[in-house]
Coordinates of C-alpha atoms in Angstrom, one line a residue:
M1208 CA 2.4 -2.4 -8.8
S1209 CA 3.7 -5.2 -11.1
S1210 CA 2.9 -5.3 -15.0
D1211 CA 0.2 -7.0 -16.3
N1212 CA 3.5 -9.1 -17.9
D1213 CA 4.8 -10.1 -14.7
L1214 CA 1.1 -10.9 -13.1
E1215 CA 0.8 -13.4 -15.7
S1216 CA 1.7 -16.3 -13.9
T1217 CA 1.8 -14.8 -10.8
D1218 CA 1.2 -15.6 -7.0
T1219 CA -1.1 -15.0 -4.2
E1220 CA 0.2 -12.5 -3.3
A1221 CA -0.2 -10.5 -6.5
R1222 CA -3.5 -11.2 -7.5
F1223 CA -5.2 -9.9 -4.7
E1224 CA -2.5 -6.2 -4.4
F1225 CA -3.1 -5.1 -8.4
K1226 CA -5.1 -2.3 -8.6
K1227 CA -7.2 -1.1 -12.3
E1228 CA -8.1 2.2 -13.5
Q1229 CA -11.4 3.1 -12.6
K1230 CA -13.5 3.1 -15.3
S1231 CA -17.5 3.8 -14.7
A1232 CA -21.0 3.9 -16.5
Y1233 CA -22.3 5.7 -13.8
E1234 CA -21.3 6.8 -11.0
A1235 CA -23.0 8.4 -6.9
E1236 CA -21.9 11.2 -5.8
V1237 CA -19.9 11.1 -2.4
G1238 CA -21.4 10.7 0.9
L1239 CA -25.8 9.8 1.6
T1240 CA -28.7 11.3 0.6
E1241 CA -32.4 10.8 -0.4
E1242 CA -31.2 12.1 -3.3
T1243 CA -28.5 9.7 -3.5
V1244 CA -30.7 7.0 -2.9
R1245 CA -33.0 7.9 -5.5
K1246 CA -30.5 7.5 -8.3
I1247 CA -29.2 5.1 -7.8
S1248 CA -32.9 3.6 -7.4
E1249 CA -33.8 4.9 -10.3
D1250 CA -30.0 3.7 -12.5
K1251 CA -31.3 0.4 -11.6
D1252 CA -35.2 1.4 -12.9
E1253 CA -36.3 -0.6 -9.9
P1254 CA -40.1 -1.2 -8.9
E1255 CA -41.8 2.0 -6.7
W1256 CA -41.4 -0.6 -4.0
M1257 CA -38.0 -1.6 -3.7
L1258 CA -37.2 2.7 -4.5
D1259 CA -39.8 2.3 -0.9
R1260 CA -38.0 0.0 1.4
R1261 CA -34.4 1.7 -0.1
L1262 CA -35.9 4.9 2.0
R1263 CA -37.4 3.5 4.4
A1264 CA -34.5 2.1 5.4
L1265 CA -32.9 5.2 5.4
E1266 CA -34.3 6.7 7.9
H1267 CA -33.5 4.3 10.2
Y1268 CA -30.3 5.1 9.1
K1269 CA -30.6 8.8 10.2
Q1270 CA -32.1 7.5 13.5
M1271 CA -29.9 5.0 14.6
P1272 CA -26.4 5.6 16.6
M1273 CA -22.7 4.7 14.9
P1274 CA -21.8 0.7 17.4
T1275 CA -19.9 2.6 20.0
D1276 CA -20.3 0.8 23.8
W1277 CA -20.0 -2.5 23.3
P1278 CA -16.7 -3.8 25.6
G1279 CA -13.8 -3.9 23.3
Q1280 CA -14.9 -3.3 19.9
P1281 CA -12.9 -2.2 16.9
D1282 CA -12.6 1.7 16.5
L1283 CA -14.9 3.2 14.1
S1284 CA -14.5 6.5 14.4
E1285 CA -13.0 6.7 11.1
V1286 CA -15.9 5.1 9.2
N1287 CA -17.5 8.0 8.0
V1288 CA -20.5 7.8 4.7
E1289 CA -20.2 11.0 3.8
D1290 CA -16.5 10.1 2.1
I1291 CA -18.1 6.7 0.2
I1292 CA -18.7 6.5 -2.4
P1293 CA -22.1 4.5 -2.1
Y1294 CA -22.5 3.3 -5.8
I1295 CA -20.7 2.9 -9.1
R1296 CA -21.8 1.3 -12.0
P1297 CA -19.0 -0.9 -13.9
D1298 CA -18.6 0.2 -17.8
I1299 CA -20.2 -3.1 -20.1
E1300 CA -22.9 -3.5 -21.8
T1301 CA -25.2 -5.8 -20.6
R1302 CA -27.1 -5.4 -17.2
G1303 CA -26.9 -8.0 -15.0
G1304 CA -24.3 -9.8 -16.3
E1305 CA -22.2 -11.7 -19.2
D1306 CA -22.6 -15.3 -19.7
S1307 CA -19.3 -15.2 -21.4
W1308 CA -16.1 -13.5 -19.9
D1309 CA -15.1 -13.4 -23.2
D1310 CA -17.8 -10.2 -23.7
L1311 CA -16.9 -8.5 -21.0
P1312 CA -13.9 -5.2 -20.7
D1313 CA -10.5 -6.3 -21.2
E1314 CA -9.3 -4.7 -17.3
I1315 CA -12.3 -6.5 -16.2
Q1316 CA -11.8 -10.2 -17.9
D1317 CA -8.4 -9.8 -16.6
T1318 CA -9.5 -8.8 -13.5
F1319 CA -11.5 -12.3 -12.7
D1320 CA -8.7 -14.4 -14.9
K1321 CA -6.1 -13.1 -11.9
L1322 CA -8.0 -14.3 -9.1
G1323 CA -8.6 -17.7 -10.9
I1324 CA -12.7 -17.0 -11.2
P1325 CA -12.9 -18.4 -14.8
E1326 CA -10.8 -21.7 -14.3
A1327 CA -12.2 -22.8 -11.1
E1328 CA -15.9 -22.5 -12.8
Q1329 CA -14.5 -25.2 -15.6
Q1330 CA -13.0 -27.3 -12.8
A1331 CA -15.7 -27.5 -9.9
L1332 CA -18.6 -25.7 -9.6
S1333 CA -21.8 -25.0 -10.7
G1334 CA -22.4 -21.8 -11.3
V1335 CA -20.2 -18.5 -10.7
G1336 CA -21.5 -15.2 -9.8
A1337 CA -18.9 -12.2 -10.2
Q1338 CA -19.2 -8.4 -9.1
Y1339 CA -17.3 -5.7 -9.7
E1340 CA -17.1 -2.4 -7.7
S1341 CA -21.1 -1.9 -7.8
E1342 CA -23.0 -5.0 -9.4
I1343 CA -22.8 -8.1 -11.3
V1344 CA -20.8 -7.6 -14.4
Y1345 CA -20.6 -12.0 -14.6
Q1346 CA -23.8 -15.3 -14.5
N1347 CA -23.6 -18.3 -15.3
M1348 CA -25.3 -21.6 -14.5
Q1349 CA -24.8 -25.7 -16.1
E1350 CA -27.9 -26.0 -17.7
Q1351 CA -28.8 -29.3 -16.0
W1352 CA -29.4 -27.1 -12.6
E1353 CA -31.5 -24.6 -14.7
E1354 CA -33.5 -27.1 -16.2
K1355 CA -34.6 -28.3 -12.8
G1356 CA -35.8 -25.0 -11.3
V1357 CA -32.6 -23.8 -10.5
V1358 CA -31.7 -20.2 -10.1
F1359 CA -28.4 -18.2 -9.8
M1360 CA -29.0 -14.8 -11.3
D1361 CA -27.9 -11.2 -9.6
M1362 CA -30.1 -9.7 -7.0
D1363 CA -30.8 -6.5 -9.3
K1364 CA -32.2 -9.1 -12.0
A1365 CA -34.2 -10.7 -9.6
V1366 CA -35.4 -7.9 -8.8
Q1367 CA -36.7 -7.4 -12.3
E1368 CA -38.4 -11.3 -12.4
H1369 CA -39.9 -12.3 -9.4
P1370 CA -40.9 -9.1 -7.9
E1371 CA -43.1 -11.9 -5.0
L1372 CA -40.0 -14.0 -3.6
V1373 CA -37.9 -11.0 -3.8
R1374 CA -41.1 -9.0 -1.7
E1375 CA -41.5 -11.5 0.1
Y1376 CA -38.2 -11.7 2.0
F1377 CA -36.0 -9.0 1.5
M1378 CA -35.1 -7.8 3.5
T1379 CA -38.7 -8.6 5.8
K1380 CA -38.2 -11.4 7.7
S1381 CA -34.6 -12.3 8.4
V1382 CA -32.4 -8.7 8.2
P1383 CA -34.6 -6.2 8.7
P1384 CA -33.4 -2.4 8.3
S1385 CA -33.9 -1.3 12.2
D1386 CA -31.5 -4.4 12.8
N1387 CA -28.9 -1.8 12.8
K1388 CA -27.2 0.8 11.5
F1389 CA -25.1 -0.7 9.0
A1390 CA -28.1 -3.3 7.8
A1391 CA -30.2 0.1 7.9
L1392 CA -27.5 1.9 5.1
H1393 CA -27.0 -1.8 3.1
G1394 CA -31.1 -1.3 2.8
A1395 CA -30.4 2.0 1.8
V1396 CA -27.6 1.6 -1.3
W1397 CA -27.6 -2.2 -1.6
S1398 CA -26.6 -2.9 -5.3
G1399 CA -25.1 -6.3 -6.5
G1400 CA -25.4 -10.0 -4.4
S1401 CA -26.7 -12.9 -5.4
F1402 CA -30.3 -14.1 -5.7
V1403 CA -30.8 -17.9 -5.1
Y1404 CA -33.5 -20.6 -4.7
I1405 CA -33.2 -23.8 -5.1
P1406 CA -36.6 -26.1 -5.6
E1407 CA -37.9 -28.5 -3.3
G1408 CA -35.9 -32.0 -3.3
V1409 CA -33.3 -30.7 -5.3
T1410 CA -29.9 -31.2 -4.2
V1411 CA -27.1 -28.9 -6.3
Q1412 CA -24.4 -31.5 -6.1
M1413 CA -21.5 -29.1 -6.2
P1414 CA -20.6 -25.7 -5.4
I1415 CA -21.8 -22.3 -6.6
Q1416 CA -19.5 -19.4 -6.2
A1417 CA -19.6 -15.1 -6.3
Y1418 CA -16.7 -12.6 -6.3
F1419 CA -16.8 -9.0 -5.3
R1420 CA -13.9 -7.2 -5.8
M1421 CA -13.8 -3.8 -4.5
N1422 CA -11.1 -2.0 -7.6
S1423 CA -11.5 1.8 -6.9
E1424 CA -10.6 4.1 -3.9
G1425 CA -12.9 5.1 -1.6
M1426 CA -16.2 3.3 -2.3
G1427 CA -18.5 1.5 -0.6
Q1428 CA -19.4 -2.0 -1.0
F1429 CA -22.9 -3.1 -0.8
E1430 CA -24.1 -6.2 -2.5
H1431 CA -27.0 -8.6 -1.0
T1432 CA -27.1 -12.1 -1.4
L1433 CA -30.6 -13.9 -0.9
I1434 CA -30.8 -17.6 -0.6
I1435 CA -33.7 -19.5 -0.5
A1436 CA -33.7 -23.5 -0.3
E1437 CA -37.4 -25.2 -0.2
E1438 CA -38.2 -28.3 1.5
D1439 CA -35.5 -31.4 1.5
S1440 CA -33.1 -29.5 -0.7
E1441 CA -29.5 -28.8 -0.5
V1442 CA -27.0 -26.6 -1.8
H1443 CA -23.0 -25.0 -1.0
Y1444 CA -22.4 -21.3 -1.4
I1445 CA -19.0 -20.0 -1.6
E1446 CA -18.7 -16.2 -1.3
G1447 CA -15.0 -14.9 -2.4
C1448 CA -13.7 -11.2 -1.8
S1449 CA -10.8 -8.7 -2.0
A1450 CA -9.7 -5.3 -2.6
P1451 CA -6.6 -3.6 -3.2
Q1452 CA -4.9 -1.4 -0.8
Y1453 CA -5.2 2.4 -0.7
A1454 CA -4.7 5.3 1.2
R1455 CA -8.4 6.3 2.1
H1456 CA -10.8 3.7 3.1
N1457 CA -13.1 1.4 1.3
L1458 CA -16.7 0.0 3.6
H1459 CA -17.9 -3.3 3.3
S1460 CA -20.9 -3.5 4.4
G1461 CA -23.0 -6.4 3.0
G1462 CA -26.3 -8.2 3.7
V1463 CA -26.9 -12.2 3.8
E1464 CA -29.9 -13.3 4.3
V1465 CA -30.8 -17.1 4.1
F1466 CA -33.3 -19.1 4.1
V1467 CA -33.6 -23.3 5.0
K1468 CA -36.9 -24.7 4.6
E1469 CA -38.2 -28.0 6.2
G1470 CA -35.4 -30.7 5.7
A1471 CA -33.1 -28.7 4.1
H1472 CA -29.4 -27.8 3.8
V1473 CA -27.2 -24.7 3.5
Q1474 CA -23.5 -24.7 3.8
Y1475 CA -22.2 -20.8 3.5
S1476 CA -19.0 -20.8 3.1
T1477 CA -16.6 -17.5 2.5
V1478 CA -13.5 -16.0 2.6
Q1479 CA -13.0 -12.9 2.8
N1480 CA -9.4 -10.9 2.3
W1481 CA -9.6 -6.9 1.9
S1482 CA -7.0 -4.7 2.4
K1483 CA -6.0 -3.1 4.8
N1484 CA -8.1 0.3 4.2
T1485 CA -11.4 -1.3 4.0
Y1486 CA -13.8 -1.9 7.0
N1487 CA -15.3 -5.0 6.8
L1488 CA -19.6 -4.6 8.6
N1489 CA -21.4 -7.3 7.9
T1490 CA -25.2 -8.1 8.9
K1491 CA -25.7 -12.1 8.2
R1492 CA -28.9 -14.4 9.7
A1493 CA -30.4 -17.5 8.3
I1494 CA -33.2 -18.9 9.6
V1495 CA -33.7 -22.5 9.8
E1496 CA -37.0 -24.6 9.6
A1497 CA -37.3 -28.4 11.7
D1498 CA -34.9 -31.1 10.7
G1499 CA -33.1 -28.1 8.4
T1500 CA -28.9 -27.9 8.8
M1501 CA -26.8 -24.9 8.1
E1502 CA -23.5 -24.7 7.7
W1503 CA -21.8 -20.9 8.1
I1504 CA -18.0 -21.7 7.6
S1505 CA -15.7 -18.1 7.3
G1506 CA -12.8 -16.8 7.2
S1507 CA -12.0 -13.6 7.8
M1508 CA -8.6 -12.3 7.8
G1509 CA -7.2 -8.2 5.5
S1510 CA -9.5 -5.6 7.1
K1511 CA -8.5 -2.8 9.1
A1512 CA -11.3 -3.5 11.0
T1513 CA -14.6 -6.2 11.5
M1514 CA -17.9 -7.0 12.2
L1515 CA -18.9 -9.8 12.3
Y1516 CA -21.2 -12.5 13.9
P1517 CA -23.5 -14.4 11.9
A1518 CA -26.7 -15.4 13.3
T1519 CA -28.9 -18.1 12.5
I1520 CA -32.6 -18.6 14.1
L1521 CA -33.0 -22.4 15.0
K1522 CA -37.2 -21.8 13.7
G1523 CA -38.7 -25.3 13.8
P1524 CA -38.4 -28.8 15.8
G1525 CA -34.8 -30.9 14.8
A1526 CA -33.0 -27.6 13.5
T1527 CA -29.4 -27.6 13.3
D1528 CA -26.2 -24.7 12.9
N1529 CA -22.9 -25.4 12.7
H1530 CA -20.4 -22.4 13.2
I1531 CA -16.7 -22.0 12.4
T1532 CA -15.3 -19.5 11.6
I1533 CA -11.3 -18.4 11.4
A1534 CA -10.2 -14.9 12.5
F1535 CA -6.5 -13.6 11.4
A1536 CA -5.2 -10.3 13.0
G1537 CA -1.7 -7.7 12.1
E1538 CA -0.7 -4.7 12.8
G1539 CA -3.1 -2.5 12.9
Q1540 CA -5.7 -4.9 12.8
N1541 CA -8.9 -5.7 15.0
I1542 CA -10.6 -8.9 13.9
D1543 CA -13.8 -9.0 15.6
T1544 CA -16.3 -11.8 15.2
G1545 CA -18.6 -14.1 16.3
A1546 CA -21.6 -16.0 15.8
K1547 CA -25.3 -15.6 17.1
V1548 CA -27.4 -18.6 17.6
Y1549 CA -31.2 -18.7 18.7
H1550 CA -33.0 -22.0 19.9
N1551 CA -36.5 -21.1 19.4
A1552 CA -37.8 -25.3 19.2
P1553 CA -37.2 -28.5 20.5
D1554 CA -34.8 -30.6 20.2
T1555 CA -32.5 -28.4 18.1
K1556 CA -28.7 -27.6 18.3
S1557 CA -25.9 -25.8 17.8
T1558 CA -22.1 -25.4 17.6
I1559 CA -19.8 -23.3 17.5
E1560 CA -16.0 -23.4 16.7
S1561 CA -13.8 -20.1 16.5
K1562 CA -9.9 -20.0 15.9
S1563 CA -8.8 -17.3 16.0
I1564 CA -4.7 -16.0 15.2
S1565 CA -2.6 -13.1 16.3
K1566 CA 0.6 -11.8 15.7
D1567 CA 2.6 -8.3 16.1
G1568 CA 0.3 -6.6 18.2
G1569 CA -3.0 -7.2 16.1
R1570 CA -6.5 -7.7 18.0
T1571 CA -9.1 -11.3 17.3
N1572 CA -11.8 -11.2 19.7
Y1573 CA -14.6 -14.0 19.7
R1574 CA -17.9 -12.0 20.4
G1575 CA -20.8 -15.1 20.7
L1576 CA -24.3 -14.9 21.7
V1577 CA -26.2 -18.2 22.7
H1578 CA -29.6 -17.9 23.5
I1579 CA -31.8 -20.9 24.6
S1580 CA -35.7 -19.6 24.8
D1581 CA -38.5 -21.3 27.7
G1582 CA -39.9 -24.2 26.3
A1583 CA -37.1 -25.2 23.8
E1584 CA -36.6 -28.5 25.7
N1585 CA -33.4 -30.9 24.5
S1586 CA -32.1 -28.6 22.8
S1587 CA -27.9 -28.7 22.7
T1588 CA -25.1 -26.1 22.1
N1589 CA -21.7 -26.6 22.4
V1590 CA -19.1 -23.6 21.6
E1591 CA -15.0 -23.8 21.6
C1592 CA -12.6 -20.8 20.9
D1593 CA -9.3 -21.4 21.0
A1594 CA -6.9 -18.6 19.9
L1595 CA -2.9 -18.6 19.5
M1596 CA -0.7 -15.4 19.6
F1597 CA 2.2 -14.4 18.4
D1598 CA 3.7 -12.3 20.6
N1599 CA 3.8 -10.4 23.9
E1600 CA 1.7 -7.2 21.7
S1601 CA -1.4 -9.5 20.3
T1602 CA -3.8 -10.2 22.0
S1603 CA -7.4 -12.3 21.4
D1604 CA -10.5 -12.1 24.1
T1605 CA -13.7 -14.1 24.2
M1606 CA -16.8 -12.8 25.1
P1607 CA -19.6 -15.9 24.7
Y1608 CA -22.9 -14.9 26.0
M1609 CA -25.1 -17.4 27.0
E1610 CA -28.5 -16.6 27.7
I1611 CA -30.6 -19.7 28.9
Q1612 CA -33.9 -19.7 29.9
E1613 CA -35.2 -23.4 29.4
S1614 CA -33.8 -25.9 32.2
K1615 CA -33.6 -29.4 30.3
V1616 CA -30.9 -28.9 27.7
D1617 CA -27.1 -29.3 27.3
V1618 CA -24.4 -26.4 27.6
A1619 CA -20.9 -26.4 26.9
H1620 CA -18.6 -23.9 26.9
E1621 CA -14.3 -23.7 26.1
A1622 CA -11.9 -21.7 25.4
T1623 CA -8.4 -21.7 25.2
V1624 CA -5.4 -18.8 24.6
G1625 CA -2.1 -20.2 23.6
K1626 CA 1.2 -18.9 22.3
I1627 CA 3.7 -20.7 19.9
G1628 CA 5.7 -22.0 22.1
D1629 CA 9.6 -22.1 21.7
E1630 CA 9.7 -26.2 22.5
D1631 CA 7.7 -26.6 19.1
V1632 CA 9.4 -24.7 17.1
F1633 CA 12.7 -26.2 18.0
Y1634 CA 11.6 -29.6 17.6
L1635 CA 10.8 -28.5 13.3
Q1636 CA 13.6 -26.9 13.3
S1637 CA 15.2 -30.1 14.3
R1638 CA 13.9 -31.5 11.8
G1639 CA 15.4 -29.8 9.4
L1640 CA 12.6 -26.6 8.4
D1641 CA 13.5 -23.1 8.9
D1642 CA 12.0 -20.6 12.0
D1643 CA 8.9 -18.6 9.7
D1644 CA 8.5 -23.2 7.7
A1645 CA 8.3 -24.4 10.8
K1646 CA 5.8 -21.7 12.6
Q1647 CA 3.7 -21.8 9.5
M1648 CA 2.7 -25.3 9.3
I1649 CA 2.6 -24.9 13.1
V1650 CA -0.3 -22.3 12.0
A1651 CA -1.3 -24.6 9.3
G1652 CA -2.0 -26.9 12.0
F1653 CA -4.2 -25.0 14.2
I1654 CA -6.6 -24.5 11.8
E1655 CA -7.0 -28.0 10.1
P1656 CA -10.6 -28.6 11.7
I1657 CA -11.9 -25.0 9.9
T1658 CA -9.6 -26.0 6.1
E1659 CA -10.9 -29.6 6.0
E1660 CA -15.0 -28.4 6.2
L1661 CA -13.8 -26.1 2.9
P1662 CA -13.2 -26.8 -1.3
I1663 CA -9.6 -28.1 -2.0
E1664 CA -8.9 -25.1 -3.7
Y1665 CA -10.0 -22.9 -1.1
A1666 CA -8.1 -24.3 1.7
V1667 CA -5.4 -24.3 -0.2
E1668 CA -5.7 -20.5 -0.8
L1669 CA -6.9 -19.9 3.1
N1670 CA -4.1 -21.7 4.4
R1671 CA -1.5 -19.2 0.9
L1672 CA -3.4 -16.0 2.7
I1673 CA -2.4 -16.6 6.0
E1674 CA 1.0 -17.2 5.4
L1675 CA 1.6 -13.8 3.1
E1676 CA -0.2 -12.4 6.5
M1677 CA 2.6 -14.5 8.9
E1678 CA 5.0 -12.6 6.4
G1679 CA 3.4 -9.1 6.2
S1680 CA 2.9 -8.7 2.3
L1681 CA -0.3 -8.5 2.2
G1682 CA -2.4 -4.7 2.4

């Protein structure tokens, strides 16, 4: 591990791989019991109704089986919640996060300095939230947006300050605990995350960002993000995630619920760079009303296994959904990603664009569902899946599933799988590039349709992370 002095002018690899000595104010016992759930709720001083929801989610978790029968799914046999620390509260003075980086303990401040979060806040963001272990440690929103009624705070604080909204929307309409076993687990032990509320007619012109960092070995992180965009509002929410490499497994099982009201526009961008000992098992879903637009942009890499399929329910006429995903799998990794879209109203539109890269025996898979209900006439969907493989040991699969119950619709699907051609590499070498640089240029061109949709800082970061994955430097 590099010393602090070595990291002062850190590169991308060192930014994500460093570790800090754990200092916590409270740490739950390993495993999942009713007593653990009650203690988490007590430590947060939650109202009784939230504890009741946690306990109901725990019962769902106990009753639901582990997903094991999906064709080609990642191996989850080593995922044992009884070995995971479900909750670690970092040792900071202010619950709900400080509003100045200088007020954080040195080791936490240093962590986010190396990740570049304070610098990004100054240059290109309307607001920032930073989570360390199980709770938000920093939260800030530009005053100009607060004056317009925009709310951006951590979920724990929202439970206390906006109980009416949280009670209405939190795991009731979009992602109920009964959805799947990991949604139920999340509902029982969730902690931290973001609450975003955009009033009617307000456009937040610069993105807001949350960053989630797991620092401790053998822990689980279960942040919850709830975004409510009222009529004709607009917001871009960016999420970053990372963790250092350990010998023991870590578990990330976040939850995301987005509500896009009539004519509103929400873009949700995430670049996830978990370590190769992390299982990344999330549930994300949006509900879009008439003439609303939802955009998902996701980059997933680094984890031992990922199962991630953001879903959108197009509830009102004219609603639109766009999914853009990129996945990278190296040695020992199984990155299973995709999208789900439900067309439940006429004149709705969806596009799904998936790009995947695999090398050194890694496996990527697109797993998707498009459902067009009876009566959703004049709806359209287009799915494009492109896969790039480096060698004969790597694999890439495409598993699209279409449920079309309406005849007056337009449905298209296209999939391509290819390898980096020797002739392409030779041509670039003839132009002065070495073998590695030539392959990296080919990959950069392959994912350009996705990176051009990201803010420039994230596009550069994503390209650099993929370069490091190609070199085998991360995790």
